[in-house]
Coordinates of C-alpha atoms in Angstrom, one line a residue:
X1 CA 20.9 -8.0 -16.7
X2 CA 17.9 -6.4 -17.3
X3 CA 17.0 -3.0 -19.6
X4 CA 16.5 -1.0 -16.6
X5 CA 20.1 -2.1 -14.5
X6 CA 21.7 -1.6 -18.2
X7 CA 20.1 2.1 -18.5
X8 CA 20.9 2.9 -14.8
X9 CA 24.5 1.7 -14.8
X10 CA 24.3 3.9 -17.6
X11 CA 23.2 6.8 -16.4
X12 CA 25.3 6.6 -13.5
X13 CA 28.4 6.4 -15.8
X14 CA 27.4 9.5 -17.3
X15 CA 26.1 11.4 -14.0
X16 CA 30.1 10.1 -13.0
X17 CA 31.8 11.9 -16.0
X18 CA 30.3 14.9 -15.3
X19 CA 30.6 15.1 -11.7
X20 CA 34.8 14.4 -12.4
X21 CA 34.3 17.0 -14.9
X22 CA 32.9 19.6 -12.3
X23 CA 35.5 18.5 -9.4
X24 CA 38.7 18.8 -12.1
X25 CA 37.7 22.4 -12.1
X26 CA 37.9 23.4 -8.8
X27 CA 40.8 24.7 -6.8
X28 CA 42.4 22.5 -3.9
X29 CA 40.4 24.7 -1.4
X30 CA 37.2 24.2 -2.6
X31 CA 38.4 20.2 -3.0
X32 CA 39.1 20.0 0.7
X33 CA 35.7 21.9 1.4
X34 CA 34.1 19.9 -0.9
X35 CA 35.5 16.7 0.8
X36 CA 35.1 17.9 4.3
X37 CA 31.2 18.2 3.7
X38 CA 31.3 14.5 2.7
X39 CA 32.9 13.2 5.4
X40 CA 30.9 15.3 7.8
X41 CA 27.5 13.8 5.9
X42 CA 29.2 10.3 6.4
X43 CA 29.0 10.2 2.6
X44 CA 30.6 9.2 -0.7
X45 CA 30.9 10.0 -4.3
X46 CA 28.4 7.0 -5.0
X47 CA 25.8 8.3 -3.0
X48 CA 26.1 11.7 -5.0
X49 CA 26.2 10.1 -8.2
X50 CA 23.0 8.8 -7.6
X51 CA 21.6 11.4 -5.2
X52 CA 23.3 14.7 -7.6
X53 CA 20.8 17.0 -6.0
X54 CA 23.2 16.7 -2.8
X55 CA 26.0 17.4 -4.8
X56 CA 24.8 20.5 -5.7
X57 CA 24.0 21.4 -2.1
X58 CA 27.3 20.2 -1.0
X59 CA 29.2 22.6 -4.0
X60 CA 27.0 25.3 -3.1
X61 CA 28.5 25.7 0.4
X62 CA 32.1 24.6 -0.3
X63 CA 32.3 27.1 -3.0
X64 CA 30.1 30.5 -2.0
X65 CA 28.3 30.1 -5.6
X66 CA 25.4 28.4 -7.1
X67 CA 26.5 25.2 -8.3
X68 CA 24.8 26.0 -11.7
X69 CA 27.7 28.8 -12.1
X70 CA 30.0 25.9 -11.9
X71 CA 28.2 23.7 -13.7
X72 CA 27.8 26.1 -16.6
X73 CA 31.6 27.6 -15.8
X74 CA 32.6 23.7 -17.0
X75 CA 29.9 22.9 -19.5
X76 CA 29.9 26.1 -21.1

């Protein structure tokens, strides 16, 4: 395998952590919006994991706030 499939199966294992980390903290209704988006994008958690910046769209209108509140809400 090379350096750069190591570092991005890497970084892909981290983006997953924190992503889990985000999700754990929201409440079922913002889960079922969050998942409703997805399946309307014809989507999956892969695709955000490497594509975060949807994500963050995605969390922005399941959840009314900027997704750097959450982000920050979890991190902090």
């Amino acid at each position: 395998m090379s350096r750069y499939e190591e570092h991005r199966k890497a970084r892909f294992k981290q983006v997953s952590d924190e992503i889990c980390k985000i999700l754990g903290s929201l409440d079922k209704s913002s889960l079922d919006k969050v998942e409703k988006e997805l399946d309307k994008l014809d989507i999956d958690m892969d695709y955000c994991c490497d594509n975060p910046d949807v994500l963050c769209s995605i969390l922005k209108i399941a959840c009314g706030r900027p997704y750097v509140d959450i982000i920050k809400s979890v991190c902090g």
